[in-house]
XYZ file of C-alpha atoms in Angstrom:
346
model
C 0.000 0.000 0.000
C 2.963 2.314 0.493
C 3.403 3.000 -3.259
C -0.257 4.018 -3.499
C 0.068 6.344 -0.486
C 3.182 7.984 -1.931
C 1.614 8.415 -5.368
C -1.872 9.473 -4.287
C -1.197 11.320 -1.027
C 2.390 12.299 -0.228
C 3.457 13.559 -3.667
C 0.270 15.559 -4.441
C 0.051 16.972 -0.913
C 3.564 18.366 -0.870
C 3.262 19.566 -4.470
C 0.217 21.729 -3.745
C 1.759 22.856 -0.446
C 4.800 24.075 -2.364
C 2.551 25.842 -4.851
C 0.694 27.407 -1.918
C 3.936 28.912 -0.613
C 4.730 30.170 -4.118
C 1.286 31.794 -4.343
C 1.807 33.400 -0.943
C 5.178 34.826 -2.008
C 3.720 36.183 -5.236
C 0.750 37.693 -3.399
C 3.064 39.579 -1.026
C 4.639 41.549 -3.926
C 7.255 42.854 -1.517
C 9.209 45.999 -2.237
C 12.130 47.504 -0.337
C 12.581 51.219 0.120
C 16.145 52.236 -0.606
C 15.855 55.417 1.471
C 14.495 55.800 5.000
C 11.481 58.113 4.925
C 10.376 60.395 7.741
C 6.835 61.268 6.693
C 4.083 60.025 4.366
C 4.037 61.327 0.825
C 2.215 64.596 0.326
C -1.366 64.064 -0.738
C -1.482 60.474 0.526
C -4.198 59.204 2.853
C -4.049 56.602 5.578
C -6.798 54.574 3.895
C -5.112 54.410 0.491
C -1.718 53.758 2.040
C -3.246 50.924 4.080
C -4.323 49.223 0.870
C -0.940 49.817 -0.771
C 0.773 47.909 2.039
C -1.982 45.272 2.268
C -2.960 46.433 5.748
C -6.723 46.436 5.100
C -7.265 44.739 8.443
C -5.861 47.756 10.296
C -7.197 50.533 8.073
C -10.231 51.536 10.159
C -8.272 51.697 13.424
C -5.441 53.650 11.804
C -7.889 56.132 10.275
C -9.575 56.674 13.620
C -6.228 57.344 15.298
C -5.355 59.673 12.407
C -8.493 61.729 13.052
C -7.579 62.064 16.712
C -3.983 63.031 15.934
C -5.199 65.663 13.466
C -7.400 67.139 16.224
C -10.565 66.444 14.247
C -12.147 64.140 16.816
C -11.597 63.244 20.418
C -11.826 59.627 21.508
C -13.643 59.019 24.774
C -13.324 56.130 27.151
C -16.234 53.772 27.413
C -17.254 51.221 30.001
C -18.661 47.722 30.168
C -22.117 49.085 29.450
C -21.137 51.956 27.180
C -18.813 51.465 24.177
C -16.010 53.780 23.166
C -17.206 57.035 21.686
C -15.998 59.954 19.642
C -16.712 63.664 19.879
C -16.284 65.782 16.770
C -14.239 68.889 17.522
C -15.463 72.295 16.316
C -14.335 74.021 13.125
C -12.960 70.947 11.364
C -13.392 69.802 7.779
C -13.499 66.093 6.969
C -12.426 64.441 3.744
C -14.827 62.121 1.939
C -13.026 59.028 3.275
C -13.084 60.372 6.835
C -16.795 61.131 6.633
C -17.456 57.657 5.269
C -15.542 56.100 8.161
C -17.381 58.159 10.776
C -20.743 57.365 9.220
C -19.849 53.686 9.105
C -18.868 53.624 12.778
C -21.184 56.180 14.332
C -23.970 57.129 11.929
C -24.557 60.293 9.889
C -24.849 62.932 12.644
C -21.523 64.728 13.219
C -22.564 67.742 15.260
C -19.489 69.237 16.994
C -19.340 68.282 20.658
C -21.963 65.552 20.456
C -20.683 62.202 21.650
C -21.289 59.312 19.288
C -20.798 55.705 20.380
C -19.679 52.794 18.234
C -22.557 51.226 16.373
C -23.867 47.966 17.798
C -25.456 46.840 14.504
C -22.602 44.552 13.589
C -23.982 43.177 10.348
C -24.734 46.644 8.985
C -21.384 47.913 10.269
C -19.564 45.097 8.508
C -21.182 45.998 5.216
C -20.418 49.707 5.550
C -16.747 49.128 6.302
C -16.453 46.621 3.473
C -17.893 49.303 1.181
C -15.325 51.812 2.461
C -12.446 49.489 1.525
C -13.975 48.637 -1.835
C -14.396 52.307 -2.732
C -10.748 52.892 -1.863
C -9.763 49.971 -4.096
C -11.782 51.453 -6.970
C -10.054 54.810 -6.462
C -6.591 53.197 -6.593
C -7.623 51.288 -9.706
C -8.703 54.542 -11.387
C -5.289 55.992 -10.572
C -3.687 53.010 -12.298
C -2.024 51.773 -9.099
C -3.777 48.426 -8.779
C -5.557 46.087 -11.160
C -9.350 46.514 -11.240
C -9.935 42.933 -10.111
C -8.281 40.891 -7.414
C -6.361 37.757 -8.392
C -8.425 34.779 -7.254
C -7.756 31.778 -9.495
C -4.610 30.447 -7.729
C -6.339 30.398 -4.368
C -9.505 28.807 -5.745
C -7.534 26.183 -7.675
C -5.169 25.168 -4.885
C -7.858 25.076 -2.223
C -10.090 22.956 -4.450
C -7.211 20.533 -5.005
C -6.600 20.482 -1.266
C -10.201 19.499 -0.544
C -10.013 16.722 -3.136
C -6.732 15.603 -1.581
C -8.309 15.476 1.869
C -11.036 13.195 0.536
C -8.455 10.852 -1.025
C -6.385 10.887 2.168
C -9.439 10.048 4.267
C -10.084 6.983 2.105
C -6.422 5.936 2.364
C -6.570 6.258 6.145
C -9.544 3.901 6.209
C -7.767 1.367 3.998
C -4.593 1.620 6.087
C -6.565 0.957 9.270
C -8.286 -2.039 7.683
C -4.954 -3.468 6.484
C -3.223 -2.603 9.749
C -0.455 -0.889 7.796
C 1.150 1.471 10.290
C 3.671 2.927 7.867
C 0.998 3.740 5.285
C -1.192 5.273 8.003
C 1.634 7.476 9.262
C 2.529 8.747 5.794
C -1.112 9.437 4.997
C -1.496 11.473 8.172
C 1.601 13.484 7.189
C 0.037 14.090 3.764
C -3.192 15.171 5.429
C -1.311 17.670 7.595
C 0.419 19.079 4.490
C -2.926 19.394 2.722
C -4.470 21.273 5.654
C -1.394 23.510 5.722
C -1.993 24.312 2.048
C -5.424 25.715 2.884
C -3.927 27.846 5.653
C -0.961 29.070 3.609
C -2.629 29.842 0.289
C -4.180 33.336 0.120
C -7.781 33.291 -1.071
C -7.160 36.337 -3.257
C -4.908 39.355 -3.516
C -4.796 42.717 -5.221
C -2.240 43.090 -7.980
C -0.104 46.223 -7.755
C 0.774 47.863 -11.062
C 4.180 49.458 -11.886
C 3.041 53.059 -11.102
C 2.387 51.964 -7.509
C 5.980 50.929 -6.920
C 7.393 54.389 -5.966
C 4.630 54.928 -3.421
C 5.062 51.450 -1.988
C 8.835 51.934 -1.740
C 8.226 55.228 0.066
C 5.923 53.458 2.519
C 8.531 50.760 3.100
C 11.059 53.504 3.834
C 8.611 54.893 6.368
C 8.277 51.429 7.889
C 12.042 51.274 8.266
C 12.013 54.590 10.140
C 9.224 53.395 12.423
C 11.196 50.262 13.244
C 14.010 52.448 14.602
C 11.890 53.400 17.583
C 14.650 53.615 20.164
C 15.070 57.186 21.332
C 18.841 57.440 20.865
C 18.717 56.117 17.316
C 15.815 58.395 16.368
C 17.662 61.489 17.509
C 20.462 60.541 15.101
C 18.104 59.943 12.181
C 16.429 63.300 11.741
C 15.855 64.256 8.131
C 18.297 66.927 6.960
C 15.672 68.279 4.558
C 12.407 67.351 6.234
C 10.304 70.482 6.607
C 8.276 68.847 9.357
C 11.370 68.777 11.556
C 12.278 72.439 11.070
C 10.705 74.545 13.838
C 8.992 77.739 12.737
C 8.263 80.979 14.575
C 10.534 80.027 17.417
C 8.917 76.641 17.964
C 10.764 74.294 20.275
C 12.642 71.695 18.120
C 11.583 68.983 20.571
C 7.941 69.980 20.069
C 8.378 69.884 16.288
C 9.855 66.398 16.529
C 7.038 65.302 18.842
C 4.358 66.451 16.410
C 6.069 64.641 13.540
C 6.270 61.392 15.472
C 2.715 61.823 16.733
C 1.473 62.105 13.141
C 3.176 58.808 12.353
C 1.092 56.891 14.902
C -1.512 55.795 12.314
C 1.289 54.348 10.188
C 2.747 52.536 13.169
C -0.664 50.899 13.480
C -0.638 49.941 9.785
C 2.768 48.272 10.118
C 2.011 46.574 13.427
C 4.706 48.613 15.177
C 2.463 50.531 17.538
C 3.934 49.109 20.739
C 7.495 50.177 19.913
C 6.475 53.533 18.476
C 4.160 54.554 21.274
C 6.993 54.043 23.764
C 9.117 56.526 21.815
C 6.340 59.118 21.549
C 5.515 58.640 25.227
C 9.119 59.475 26.132
C 8.920 62.662 24.089
C 5.526 63.526 25.554
C 6.748 63.135 29.138
C 9.870 65.138 28.371
C 7.876 68.049 26.961
C 5.356 68.119 29.786
C 8.111 67.922 32.414
C 9.938 70.848 30.822
C 6.910 73.095 30.341
C 3.453 72.469 31.782
C 2.059 75.119 29.397
C 2.584 72.572 26.622
C 0.065 70.188 28.165
C -2.783 71.418 25.960
C -0.586 71.218 22.867
C 0.414 67.582 23.411
C -2.778 66.244 24.935
C -3.914 63.992 22.078
C -2.015 60.854 23.010
C -3.200 60.720 26.620
C -6.792 61.063 25.416
C -6.372 58.340 22.842
C -4.558 56.112 25.294
C -7.125 56.556 28.046
C -10.093 55.936 25.759
C -8.785 52.804 24.128
C -7.197 51.444 27.256
C -10.767 51.276 28.518
C -11.496 48.968 25.574
C -8.721 46.648 26.733
C -6.550 46.770 23.614
C -6.720 45.304 20.149
C -9.159 42.433 20.461
C -11.525 44.307 22.740
C -11.474 47.409 20.549
C -12.379 45.342 17.519
C -15.212 43.769 19.475
C -16.386 47.184 20.642
C -16.520 48.464 17.076
C -18.065 45.281 15.726
C -17.037 42.457 13.452
C -15.014 44.671 11.129
C -13.972 43.087 7.867
C -12.026 44.031 4.780
C -13.087 43.589 1.185
C -12.452 39.839 1.313
C -14.250 39.284 4.586
C -11.180 39.123 6.832
C -11.559 40.423 10.379
C -10.046 43.851 10.947
C -7.483 44.283 13.715
C -7.792 46.958 16.341
C -4.958 49.095 17.597
C -2.958 46.437 19.363
C -1.419 47.351 22.669
C -1.056 51.104 22.263
C -3.060 51.893 25.298
C -1.600 49.367 27.650
C 1.874 50.705 26.856
C 0.987 54.378 27.070
C -0.910 54.136 30.305
C 1.759 52.035 32.008
């Protein structure tokens, strides 16, 4: 029976597993920024950049943090009975994407000062956020940055083969048990494990980035590299010699200018999954500024508000649950802002 197991189970299982890894590597479409970047490109948005780095799952959380950092909204702590809320600040103008996000999460009423709580209608919320991501995909496609349709055939093909393989392997397991062939049973179980791994490894679909997207994606990777250098001493040595955001104006304290730059990068730290490391750096700068001059407390008060509000949610998983079952365009669950608040409030 061993030849049959090798031919019908082991060889096909490891072949499709290998193809699954190939599909995963192709889907990643990795790029490497040759220059460390210190700020997002002018005219870019957190939502579009999230899609360009395949961070759909973190887009909504990053956008919400971006609104708070831009002083457009204020996040408010919730409780067990009352979910996290947001208060729109006066005299602010929202972009179309920002309005769509707020309407998806909180409904259409954005009167300044009125507190809105996360929607509890999870099914409706899921659909609205899926629409937000899909509209962003259409916009990137119109710009010629991504293909109009996602690539689906490799995932469908390999997963279908995996399911067929599992059926064959189940039959071989039965025959091996009947024959009492331990070696055949062991090899079949190994093949079954490889087949299950294929389903886990193979992406169901992916967006295809076109050549014009490469410069923007390289810029974002350069920004990721900067965010990874979150240690305070290294950051102080890596200030941009030409970055306008780091040049204080009208007598502004250079430390305050640096703080505001790093604060504005918080949404991107969320996109890259580097929020824990980055928030520690910004917290150090925040504490340093407040210690030096208490008059700066109102100028640098965004992070404590954000931290306090989302710490009440309990972090990433709890924030996602508070917002609802957030999904991207393919139905994947969206991540919350993992760990920012535990770190900042510690």
